XYZ file of C-alpha atoms in Angstrom:
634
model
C -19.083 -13.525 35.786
C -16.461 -12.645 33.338
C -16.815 -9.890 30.780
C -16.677 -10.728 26.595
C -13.254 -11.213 25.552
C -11.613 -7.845 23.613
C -10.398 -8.251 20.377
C -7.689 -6.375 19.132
C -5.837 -6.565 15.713
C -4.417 -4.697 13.217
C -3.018 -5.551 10.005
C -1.676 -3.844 6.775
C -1.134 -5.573 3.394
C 0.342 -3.556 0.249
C -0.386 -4.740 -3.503
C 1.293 -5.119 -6.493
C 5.216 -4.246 -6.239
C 4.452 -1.854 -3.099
C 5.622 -3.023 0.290
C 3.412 -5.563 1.710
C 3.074 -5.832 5.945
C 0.063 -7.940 6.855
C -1.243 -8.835 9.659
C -0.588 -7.631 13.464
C -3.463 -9.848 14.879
C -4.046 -10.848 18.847
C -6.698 -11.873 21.047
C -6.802 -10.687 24.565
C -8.981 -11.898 27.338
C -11.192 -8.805 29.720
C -8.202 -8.328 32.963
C -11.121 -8.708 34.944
C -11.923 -12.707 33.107
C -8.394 -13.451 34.308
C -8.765 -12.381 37.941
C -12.220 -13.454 38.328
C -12.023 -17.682 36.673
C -9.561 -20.258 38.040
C -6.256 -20.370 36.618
C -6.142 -21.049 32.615
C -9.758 -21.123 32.244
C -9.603 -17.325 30.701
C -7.013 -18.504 28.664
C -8.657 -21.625 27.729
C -12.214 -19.880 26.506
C -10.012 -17.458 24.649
C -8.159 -20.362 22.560
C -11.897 -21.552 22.055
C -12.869 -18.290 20.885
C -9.672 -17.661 18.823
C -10.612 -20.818 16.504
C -13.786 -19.958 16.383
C -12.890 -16.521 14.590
C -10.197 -18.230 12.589
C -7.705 -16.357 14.899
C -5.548 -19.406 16.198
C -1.995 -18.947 15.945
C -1.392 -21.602 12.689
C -4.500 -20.648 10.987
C -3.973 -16.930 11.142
C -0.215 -17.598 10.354
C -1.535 -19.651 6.813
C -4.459 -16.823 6.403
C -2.042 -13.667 6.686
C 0.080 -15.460 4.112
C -2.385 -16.873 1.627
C -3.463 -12.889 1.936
C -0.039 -11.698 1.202
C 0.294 -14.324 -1.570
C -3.074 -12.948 -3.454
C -2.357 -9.510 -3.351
C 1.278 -10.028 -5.463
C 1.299 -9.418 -9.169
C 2.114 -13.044 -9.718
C 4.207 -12.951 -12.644
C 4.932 -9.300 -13.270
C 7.892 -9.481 -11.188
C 9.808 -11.688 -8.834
C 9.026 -11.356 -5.324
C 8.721 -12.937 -2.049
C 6.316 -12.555 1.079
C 8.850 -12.355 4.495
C 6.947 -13.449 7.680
C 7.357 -12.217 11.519
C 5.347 -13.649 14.280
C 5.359 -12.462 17.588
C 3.822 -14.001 19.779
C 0.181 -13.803 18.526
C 1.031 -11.371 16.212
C 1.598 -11.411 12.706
C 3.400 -9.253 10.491
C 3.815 -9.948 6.569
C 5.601 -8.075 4.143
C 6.652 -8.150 0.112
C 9.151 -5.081 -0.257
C 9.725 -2.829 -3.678
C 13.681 -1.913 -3.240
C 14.075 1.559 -3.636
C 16.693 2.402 -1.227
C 19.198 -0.644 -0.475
C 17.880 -3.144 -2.482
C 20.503 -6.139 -1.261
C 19.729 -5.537 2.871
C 16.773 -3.708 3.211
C 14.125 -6.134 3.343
C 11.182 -5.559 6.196
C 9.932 -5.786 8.550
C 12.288 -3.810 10.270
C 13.891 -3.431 13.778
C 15.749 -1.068 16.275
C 18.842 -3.036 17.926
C 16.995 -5.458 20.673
C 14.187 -6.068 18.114
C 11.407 -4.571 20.205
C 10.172 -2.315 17.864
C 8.628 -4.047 14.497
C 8.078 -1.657 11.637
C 6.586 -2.443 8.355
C 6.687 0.235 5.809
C 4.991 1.532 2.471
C 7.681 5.020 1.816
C 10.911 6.806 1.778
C 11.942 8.841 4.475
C 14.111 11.772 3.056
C 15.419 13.297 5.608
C 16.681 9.616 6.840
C 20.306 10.845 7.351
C 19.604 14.200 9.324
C 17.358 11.943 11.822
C 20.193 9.185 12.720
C 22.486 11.862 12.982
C 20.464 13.854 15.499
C 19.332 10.940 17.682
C 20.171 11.431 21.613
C 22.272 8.380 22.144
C 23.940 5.688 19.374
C 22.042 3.351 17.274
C 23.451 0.394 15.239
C 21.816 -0.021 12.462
C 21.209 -3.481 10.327
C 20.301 -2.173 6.791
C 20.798 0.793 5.038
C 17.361 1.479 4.519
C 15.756 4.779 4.910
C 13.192 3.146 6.740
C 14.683 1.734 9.217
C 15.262 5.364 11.480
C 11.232 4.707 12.153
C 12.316 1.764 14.344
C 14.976 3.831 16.255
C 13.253 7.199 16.435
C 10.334 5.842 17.920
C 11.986 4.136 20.200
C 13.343 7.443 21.644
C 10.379 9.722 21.297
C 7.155 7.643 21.069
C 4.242 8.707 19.003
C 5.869 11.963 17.933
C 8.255 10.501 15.592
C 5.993 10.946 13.316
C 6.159 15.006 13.619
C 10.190 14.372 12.522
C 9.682 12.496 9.255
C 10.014 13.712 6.196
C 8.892 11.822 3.571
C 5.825 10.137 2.545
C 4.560 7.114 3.793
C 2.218 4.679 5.443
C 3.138 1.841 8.100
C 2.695 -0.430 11.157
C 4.689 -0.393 13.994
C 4.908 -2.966 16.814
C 6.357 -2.110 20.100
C 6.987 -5.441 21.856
C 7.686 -4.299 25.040
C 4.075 -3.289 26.534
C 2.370 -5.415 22.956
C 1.020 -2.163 21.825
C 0.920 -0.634 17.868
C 0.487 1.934 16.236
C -1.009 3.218 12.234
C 0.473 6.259 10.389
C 0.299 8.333 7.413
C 2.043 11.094 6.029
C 0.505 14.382 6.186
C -1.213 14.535 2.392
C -2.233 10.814 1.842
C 0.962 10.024 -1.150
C 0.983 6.330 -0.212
C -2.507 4.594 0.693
C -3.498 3.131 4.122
C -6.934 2.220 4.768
C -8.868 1.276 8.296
C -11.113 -1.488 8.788
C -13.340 -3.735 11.664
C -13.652 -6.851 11.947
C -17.290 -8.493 13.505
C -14.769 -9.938 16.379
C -14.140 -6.266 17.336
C -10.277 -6.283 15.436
C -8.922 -3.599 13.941
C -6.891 -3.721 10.262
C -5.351 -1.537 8.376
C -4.423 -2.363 4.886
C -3.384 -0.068 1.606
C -5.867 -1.531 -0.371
C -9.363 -2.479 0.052
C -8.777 -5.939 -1.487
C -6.852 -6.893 1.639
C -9.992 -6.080 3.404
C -13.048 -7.376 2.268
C -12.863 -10.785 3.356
C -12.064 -9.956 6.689
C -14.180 -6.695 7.714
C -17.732 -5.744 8.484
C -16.551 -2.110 7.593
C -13.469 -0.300 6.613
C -12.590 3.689 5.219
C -10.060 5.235 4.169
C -7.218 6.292 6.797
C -7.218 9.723 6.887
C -3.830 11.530 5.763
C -1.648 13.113 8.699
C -2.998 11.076 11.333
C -1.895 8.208 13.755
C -3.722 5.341 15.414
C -2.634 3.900 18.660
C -3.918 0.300 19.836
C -3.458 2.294 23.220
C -6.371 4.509 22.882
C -8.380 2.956 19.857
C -8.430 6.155 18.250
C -7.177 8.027 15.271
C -5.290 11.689 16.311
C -4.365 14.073 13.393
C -0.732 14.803 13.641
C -0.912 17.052 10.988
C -2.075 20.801 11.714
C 0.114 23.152 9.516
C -1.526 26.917 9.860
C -3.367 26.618 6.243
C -5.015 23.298 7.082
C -7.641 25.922 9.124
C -8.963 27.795 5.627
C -7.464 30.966 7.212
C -6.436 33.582 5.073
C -3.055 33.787 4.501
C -0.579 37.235 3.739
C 3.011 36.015 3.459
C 4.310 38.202 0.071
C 5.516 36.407 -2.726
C 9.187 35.895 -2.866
C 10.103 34.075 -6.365
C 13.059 33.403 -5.770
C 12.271 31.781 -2.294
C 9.621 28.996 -4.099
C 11.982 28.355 -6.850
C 14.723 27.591 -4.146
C 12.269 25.435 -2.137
C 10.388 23.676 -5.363
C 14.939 22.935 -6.138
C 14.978 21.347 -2.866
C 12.176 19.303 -2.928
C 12.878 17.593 -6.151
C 16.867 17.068 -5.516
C 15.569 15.118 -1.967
C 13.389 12.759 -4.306
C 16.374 11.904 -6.497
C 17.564 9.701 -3.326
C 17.704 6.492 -5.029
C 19.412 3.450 -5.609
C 17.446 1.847 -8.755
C 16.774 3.505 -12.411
C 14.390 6.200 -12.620
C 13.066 9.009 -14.923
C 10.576 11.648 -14.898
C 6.726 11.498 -16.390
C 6.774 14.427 -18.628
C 4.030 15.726 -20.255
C 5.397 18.885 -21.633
C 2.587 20.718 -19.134
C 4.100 23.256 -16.829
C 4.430 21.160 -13.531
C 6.005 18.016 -15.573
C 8.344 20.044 -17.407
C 9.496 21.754 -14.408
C 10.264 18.844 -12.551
C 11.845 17.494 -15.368
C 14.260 20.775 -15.807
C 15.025 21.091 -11.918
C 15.787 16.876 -12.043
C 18.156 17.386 -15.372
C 20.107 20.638 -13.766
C 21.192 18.551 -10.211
C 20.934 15.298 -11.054
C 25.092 15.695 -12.489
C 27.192 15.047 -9.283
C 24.515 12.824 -7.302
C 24.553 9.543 -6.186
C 22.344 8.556 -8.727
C 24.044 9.887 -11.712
C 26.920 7.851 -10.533
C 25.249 4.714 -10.881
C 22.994 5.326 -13.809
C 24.311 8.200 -15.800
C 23.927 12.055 -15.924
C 21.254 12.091 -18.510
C 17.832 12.075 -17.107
C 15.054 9.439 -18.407
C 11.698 10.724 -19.445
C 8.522 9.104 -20.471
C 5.222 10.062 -21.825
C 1.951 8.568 -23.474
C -0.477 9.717 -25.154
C -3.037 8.566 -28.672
C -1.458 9.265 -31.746
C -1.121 13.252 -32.080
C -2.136 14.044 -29.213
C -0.873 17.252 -27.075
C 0.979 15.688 -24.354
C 3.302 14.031 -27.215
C 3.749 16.983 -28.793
C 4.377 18.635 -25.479
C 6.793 16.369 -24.154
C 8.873 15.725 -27.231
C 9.502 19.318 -27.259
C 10.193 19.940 -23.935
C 12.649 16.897 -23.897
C 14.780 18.090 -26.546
C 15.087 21.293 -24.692
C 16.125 19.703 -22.265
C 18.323 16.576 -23.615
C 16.597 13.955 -21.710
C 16.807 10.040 -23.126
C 12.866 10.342 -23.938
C 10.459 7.506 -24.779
C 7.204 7.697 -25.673
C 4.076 5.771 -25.488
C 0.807 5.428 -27.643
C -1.905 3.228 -27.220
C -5.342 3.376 -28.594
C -8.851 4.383 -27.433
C -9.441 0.812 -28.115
C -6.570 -0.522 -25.795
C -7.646 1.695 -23.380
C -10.947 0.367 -23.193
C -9.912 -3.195 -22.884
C -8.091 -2.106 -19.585
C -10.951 -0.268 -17.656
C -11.797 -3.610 -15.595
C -8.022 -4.155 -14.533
C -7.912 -0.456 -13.864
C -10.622 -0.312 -11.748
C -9.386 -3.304 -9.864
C -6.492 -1.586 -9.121
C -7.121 1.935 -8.338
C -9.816 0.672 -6.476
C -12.157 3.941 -7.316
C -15.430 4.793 -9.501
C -14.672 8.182 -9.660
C -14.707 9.613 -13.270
C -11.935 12.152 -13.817
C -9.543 9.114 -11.892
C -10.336 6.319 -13.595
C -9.898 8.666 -17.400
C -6.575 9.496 -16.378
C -5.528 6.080 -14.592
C -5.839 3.938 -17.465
C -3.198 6.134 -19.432
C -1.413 5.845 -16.702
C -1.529 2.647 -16.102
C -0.753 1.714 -19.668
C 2.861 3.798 -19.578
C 3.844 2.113 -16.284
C 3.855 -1.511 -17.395
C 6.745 -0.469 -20.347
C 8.317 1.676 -18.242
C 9.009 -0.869 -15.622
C 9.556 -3.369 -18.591
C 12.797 -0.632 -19.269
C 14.134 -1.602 -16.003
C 13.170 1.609 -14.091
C 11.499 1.045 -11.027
C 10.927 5.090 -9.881
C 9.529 8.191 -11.629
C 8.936 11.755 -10.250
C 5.616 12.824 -11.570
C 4.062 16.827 -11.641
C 0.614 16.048 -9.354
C 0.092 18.622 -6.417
C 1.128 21.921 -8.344
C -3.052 22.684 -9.702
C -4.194 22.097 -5.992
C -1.104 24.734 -4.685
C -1.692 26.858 -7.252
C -5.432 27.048 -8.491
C -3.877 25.753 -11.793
C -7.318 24.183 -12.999
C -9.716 26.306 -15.404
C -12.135 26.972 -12.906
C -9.917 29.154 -10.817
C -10.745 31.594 -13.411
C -13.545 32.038 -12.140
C -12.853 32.779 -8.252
C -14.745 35.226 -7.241
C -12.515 36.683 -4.404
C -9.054 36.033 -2.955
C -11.097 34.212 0.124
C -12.965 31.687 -2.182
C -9.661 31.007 -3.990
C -7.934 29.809 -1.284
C -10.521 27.908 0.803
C -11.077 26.158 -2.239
C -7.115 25.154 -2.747
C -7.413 24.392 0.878
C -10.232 21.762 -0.096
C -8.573 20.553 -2.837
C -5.521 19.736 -1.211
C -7.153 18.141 1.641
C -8.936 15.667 -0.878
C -5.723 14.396 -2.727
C -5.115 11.371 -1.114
C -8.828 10.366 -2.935
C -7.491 11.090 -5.927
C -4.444 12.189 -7.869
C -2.661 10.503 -5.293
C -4.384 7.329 -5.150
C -4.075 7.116 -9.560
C -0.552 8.327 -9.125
C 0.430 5.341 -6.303
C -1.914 2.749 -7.634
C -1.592 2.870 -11.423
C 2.106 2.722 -11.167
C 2.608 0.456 -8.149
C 0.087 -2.062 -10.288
C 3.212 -2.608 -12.022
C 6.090 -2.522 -9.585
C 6.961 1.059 -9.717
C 7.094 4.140 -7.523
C 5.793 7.594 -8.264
C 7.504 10.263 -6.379
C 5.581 14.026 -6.107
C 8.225 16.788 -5.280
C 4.815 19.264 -5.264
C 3.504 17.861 -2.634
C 6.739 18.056 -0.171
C 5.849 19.366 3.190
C 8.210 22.272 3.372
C 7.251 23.374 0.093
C 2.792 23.073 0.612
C 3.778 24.996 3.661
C 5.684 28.266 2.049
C 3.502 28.004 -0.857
C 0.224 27.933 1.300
C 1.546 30.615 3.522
C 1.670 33.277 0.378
C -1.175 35.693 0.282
C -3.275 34.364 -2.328
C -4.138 37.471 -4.213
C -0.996 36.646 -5.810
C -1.999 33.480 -7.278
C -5.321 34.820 -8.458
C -6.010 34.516 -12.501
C -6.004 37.933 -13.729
C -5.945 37.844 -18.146
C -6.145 41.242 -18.456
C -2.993 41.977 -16.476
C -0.971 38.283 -18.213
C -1.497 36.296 -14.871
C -2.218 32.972 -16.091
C -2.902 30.007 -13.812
C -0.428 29.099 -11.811
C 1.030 32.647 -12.722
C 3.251 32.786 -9.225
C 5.481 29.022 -10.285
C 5.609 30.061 -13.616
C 7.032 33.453 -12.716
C 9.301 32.168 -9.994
C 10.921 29.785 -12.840
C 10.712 32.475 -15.260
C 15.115 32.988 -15.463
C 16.312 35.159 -18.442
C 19.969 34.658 -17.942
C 19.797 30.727 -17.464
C 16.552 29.589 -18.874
C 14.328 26.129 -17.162
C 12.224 26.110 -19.630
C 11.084 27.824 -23.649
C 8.791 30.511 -22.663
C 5.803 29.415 -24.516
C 6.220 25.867 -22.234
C 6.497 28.004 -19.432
C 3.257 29.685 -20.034
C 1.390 27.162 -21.242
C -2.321 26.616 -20.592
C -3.436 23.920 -17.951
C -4.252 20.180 -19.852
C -5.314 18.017 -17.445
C -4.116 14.867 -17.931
C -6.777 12.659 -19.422
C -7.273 16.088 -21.744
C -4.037 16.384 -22.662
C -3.738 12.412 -23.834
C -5.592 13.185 -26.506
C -9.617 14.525 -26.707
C -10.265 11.333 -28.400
C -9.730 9.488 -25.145
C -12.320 11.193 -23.466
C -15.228 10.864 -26.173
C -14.434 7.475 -26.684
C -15.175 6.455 -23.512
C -18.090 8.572 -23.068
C -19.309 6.736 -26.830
C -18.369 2.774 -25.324
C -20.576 3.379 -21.913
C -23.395 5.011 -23.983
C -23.307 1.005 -26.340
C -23.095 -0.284 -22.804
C -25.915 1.642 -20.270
C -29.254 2.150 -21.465
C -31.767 4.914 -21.194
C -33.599 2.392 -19.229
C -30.574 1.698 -16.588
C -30.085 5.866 -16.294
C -34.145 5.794 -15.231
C -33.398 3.372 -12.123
C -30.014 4.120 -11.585
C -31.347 6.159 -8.144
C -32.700 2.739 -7.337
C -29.983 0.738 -7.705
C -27.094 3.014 -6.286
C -28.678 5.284 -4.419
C -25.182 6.424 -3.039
C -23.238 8.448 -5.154
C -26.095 8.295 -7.679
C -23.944 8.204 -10.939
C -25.495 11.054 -13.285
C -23.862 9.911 -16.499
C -23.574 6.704 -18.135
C -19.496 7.046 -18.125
C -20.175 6.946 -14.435
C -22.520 4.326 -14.209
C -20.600 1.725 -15.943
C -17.586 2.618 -14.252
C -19.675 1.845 -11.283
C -20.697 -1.313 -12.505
C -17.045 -2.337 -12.895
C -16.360 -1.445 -9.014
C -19.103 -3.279 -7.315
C -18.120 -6.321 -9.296
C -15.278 -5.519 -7.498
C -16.095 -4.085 -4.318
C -19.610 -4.696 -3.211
C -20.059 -3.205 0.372
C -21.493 -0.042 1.396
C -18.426 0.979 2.776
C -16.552 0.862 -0.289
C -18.834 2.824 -2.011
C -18.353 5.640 0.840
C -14.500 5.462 0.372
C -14.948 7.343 -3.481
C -16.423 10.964 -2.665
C -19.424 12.087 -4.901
C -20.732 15.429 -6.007
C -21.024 17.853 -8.387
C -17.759 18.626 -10.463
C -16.556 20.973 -13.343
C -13.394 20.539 -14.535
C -12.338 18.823 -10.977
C -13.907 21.721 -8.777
C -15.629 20.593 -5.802
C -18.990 21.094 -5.249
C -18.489 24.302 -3.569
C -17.122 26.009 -6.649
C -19.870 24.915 -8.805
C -21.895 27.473 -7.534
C -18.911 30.209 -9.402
C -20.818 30.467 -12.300
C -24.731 29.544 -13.188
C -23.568 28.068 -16.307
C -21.567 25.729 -15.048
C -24.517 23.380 -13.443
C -25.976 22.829 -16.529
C -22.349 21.646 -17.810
C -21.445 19.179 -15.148
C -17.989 17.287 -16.232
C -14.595 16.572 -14.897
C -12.561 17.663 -18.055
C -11.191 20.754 -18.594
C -13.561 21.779 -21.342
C -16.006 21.878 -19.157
C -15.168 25.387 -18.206
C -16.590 27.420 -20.558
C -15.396 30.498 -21.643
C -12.123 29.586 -19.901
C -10.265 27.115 -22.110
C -8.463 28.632 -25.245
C -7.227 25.786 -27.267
C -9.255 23.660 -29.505
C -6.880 20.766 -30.508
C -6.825 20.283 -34.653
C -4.151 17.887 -34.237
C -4.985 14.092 -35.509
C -5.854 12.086 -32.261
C -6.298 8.495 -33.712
C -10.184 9.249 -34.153
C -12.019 6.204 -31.947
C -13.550 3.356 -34.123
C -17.241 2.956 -33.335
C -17.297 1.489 -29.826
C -17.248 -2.101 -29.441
C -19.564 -4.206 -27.809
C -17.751 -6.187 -24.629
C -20.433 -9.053 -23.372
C -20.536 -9.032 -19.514
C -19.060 -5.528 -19.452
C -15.811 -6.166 -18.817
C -12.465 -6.804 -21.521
C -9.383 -8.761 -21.725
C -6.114 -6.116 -21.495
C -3.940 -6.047 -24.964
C -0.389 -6.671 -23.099
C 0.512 -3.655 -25.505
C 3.464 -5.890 -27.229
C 2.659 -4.048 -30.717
C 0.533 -1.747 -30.660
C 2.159 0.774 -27.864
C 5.351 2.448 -29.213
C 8.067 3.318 -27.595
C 9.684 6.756 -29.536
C 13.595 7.266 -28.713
C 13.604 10.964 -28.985
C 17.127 12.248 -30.831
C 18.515 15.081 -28.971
């Protein structure tokens, strides 16, 4: 008797102006089917079973892409899904040209086109790799991606260990019909895992690319790789903080300014327009000031200009405007601001939610700012930003790191909140930009520098007013140059806004107003009963909830947004820092009490009365009057 076939597959798709690669797919009959039935009989039940599932070679190749074709942002921008079958495998993807925009288009190959890689990233350190390779390699594009292809070819799995960078992809080795999943060590660019009821396994970066196809699917976990060889995810990732262990490195200043310098010159690799997100917040500002200094002599300066492009948004009056502008004329950027309303920003929350592909609170507030600014800043021609996220996780930056008890409990707690990125200021950061064709780059969250800035012993970092150590005291000193200033001093020592704060207070109470005209008292009574996972303890929440599962129905999607207890973005663990805290359970910063100094006088755009939507759910304002775009004179 012969054994039920095995099903293998994996497949990746990316959305909206990312890089696409979907679907690796193949059927393969038990060895023991094939040596125990007469010849072609294994191979003829397998065809049978392959239509059954929809897995035959034409179907499959019209499926993977129909799925490629739905997950575009039809008319946003111009784009085009490139197919490669191999034998019964499948692998579709629609590129966003970064790096060699004429030749670079994927999937891509080592010389004899064994090796099939798909990729969602930039490899930095693209250049060092070729040039240390053991033999000669001719390569077809210029792409940074391409070295994947080639280094795996040469040292297997481990290539991974040797890339700088961030990034997600699929890889195809022809040559034994084996593949393999990664994903860069902190989660930047997003890769989930899925299984289909034939036993397949997917992999897509988003969940949309999913549903259809999978009983289950989670999210891929950051700094691991799957291999088709063993069926199982392997972190590749294990720097010596990942373990919660207590660091004692001193603080050298002059060492994390060097390696913070570093980080954000390697991001300015680039052969498109780009710009900065600037706030005027600390970690903004500073990546602004170290892109301004080098950006004169590089590549990019050559082909765009020496002055650096920076963008904000905000409501009228808010902080971050008044932040930014300031910090931009310091600096003599070509700056451009945003407003939009509360109203506006309402009208979005269904497209936002779409896209992020999350119910949590604290990402969908600062997503739909987000993903407000991206659609005019792509509509400026610039298709890459460097953005500030990573520093308040490094750093204990948020207001609740006042309250650390102990040097211990402050870095365990950075530990946890580093090793939960990738669920969310990474996943707003990729997804409300890439929505709109563009790419968010994170010079915080570089590799070298999490690793020299998690080795330092964190008494250092620890808030101590009485002595002038502000969050984030360590970066701030570090940048802190009297002869040959980065930054005004009172920018440099500015208090932490988090982002959906620092758009403007307004923002936040207007939403918490529009889901109170929207969820009854009745609906908070049984809203145990109907989600009794992740039960949502506000009515914010719950709508935002009710906007998902429109969305995203299964179980398992719900499992993919983490739940808990939060004050100003703690975790649940640092709740317990101070007994006042439970009875003030929110994500924004002025949830800390008796941390947060400033209370904003500035006029915000006060929010209207909140409308009334029927079905819960808006039509977006395309933002053709009513966001402005401020040329800042410098």
């Amino acid at each position: 008797m012969s054994r039920p076939l095995t099903w293998h597959a994996a497949a990746a798709a990316f959305d909206h102006g990312k890089d696409i690669y979907l679907v690796i797919a193949r059927y393969i009959a038990a060895a023991s089917a094939a040596e125990q039935e007469p010849s072609g009989t294994a191979a003829t039940r397998e065809e049978e079973s392959a239509r059954e599932l929809g897995l035959e070679p034409r179907p499959l190749n019209f499926k993977v892409n129909q799925k490629a074709s739905e997950q575009k942002c039809v008319g946003y921008w111009l784009s085009s899904v490139a197919m490669t079958r191999y034998k019964d495998s499948f692998l579709a993807h629609e590129r966003l040209a970064i790096i060699d925009p004429a030749s670079g288009d994927q999937p891509l190959y080592n010389e004899t086109k064994t090796i099939v890689v798909a990729v969602n990233g930039e490899i930095y350190n693209h250049e060092t790799l070729k040039k240390n390779m053991k033999r000669p390699h001719t390569y077809h594009t210029q792409s940074d991606c391409e070295v994947i292809a080639h280094l795996y070819e040469e040292v297997g799995e481990e290539c991974v260990q040797l890339l700088d960078g961030m990034f997600s992809f699929v890889l195809l080795d022809t040559r034994d019909n084996s593949y393999i999943a990664a994903r860069d060590p902190i989660g930047i660019t997003p890769l989930y895992i899925g299984w289909g009821l034939d036993g397949s396994v997917w992999f897509a970066s988003e969940m949309k690319a999913l549903v259809d196809d999978c009983k289950s699917f989670h999210t891929f976990p950051p700094g691991h790789i799957y291999s088709s060889k063993t069926g199982t995810l392997r972190r590749w990732y294990n720097p010596g903080w990942w373990s919660g262990a207590i660091p004692s490195t001193p603080y050298d200043p002059l060492a994390l300014r060097h390696k913070f310098e570093e980080s954000v010159v390697k991001r300015l690799m680039t052969d498109v327009p780009f710009g900065v997100l600037l706030s005027g917040g600390l970690d903004s500002s500073l990546v602004a000031a170290v892109a301004s200094r080098h950006l004169a002599g590089t590549k990019a300066a050559a082909q765009w200009g020496p002055q650096l492009h920076t963008f904000c948004v905000g409501l009228e009056g808010s902080p971050d405007l008044k932040a930014g502008r300031e910090v931009a004329t310091y600096l003599k950027t070509l700056h451009s601001e945003f407003t939009y309303t509360v109203q506006e920003g309402l009208d979005a929350l269904a497209e936002v939610i779409y896209h992020i592909e999350s119910y949590d609170v604290t990402t969908i507030r600062a997503s739909t700012p987000m993903y407000l600014m991206a659609r005019k800043i792509k509509a400026l021609g610039v298709k890459m930003v460097l953005s500030g996220e990573g520093s308040d996780e490094i750093f204990g930056g948020y207001l609740y790191f006042h309250k650390a008890p102990n040097k211990e409990e402050f870095h365990q707690e950075t530990c946890r909140k580093i090793k939960a990125l990738h669920l969310y200021d990474c996943l707003r950061a990729n997804k409300a930009t890439s929505a709109w064709g563009l790419e968010a780059r994170v010079p915080f969250l570089d590799k070298g520098f999490i690793d020299l800035a998690m080795s330092i012993d964190p008494a250092e970092k620890m808030i101590r007013k009485s002595e002038g150590r502000i969050e984030k005291y360590i970066l701030r000193k570090a940048f802190d140059d009297e002869e040959n200033p980065y930054l005004p001093k009172h920018i440099l020592y500015r208090q932490k806004e988090q982002f959906s704060d620092g758009v403007g207070y307004s923002w936040i109470d207007g939403l918490k107003e529009f889901a109170a005209h929207h969820v009854t008292d009745q609906m908070m009574r049984q809203a145990s009963k109907i989600y009794p996972y992740n039960t949502p303890a506000t009515k914010e929440a719950y709508y935002y909830r009710m906007l998902f599962e429109k969305r995203f129905p299964q179980q398992c999607a719900r499992e993919t947004v983490p739940g808990g207890p939060t004050v100003a973005c703690s975790t649940a663990a640092a709740v317990a820092w101070d007994e006042a805290w439970s009875k003030n359970l929110d994500p924004s910063g002025r949830a800390a009490l008796g941390v947060h100094d400033s209370a904003y006088t500035e006029q915000e755009g006060k929010s209207a009365p909140a409308p009334v939507i029927e079905n819960g759910s808006g039509k977006i304002h395309r933002l053709t009057d009513t966001v402005k775009q401020v040329p800042v004179t410098v």
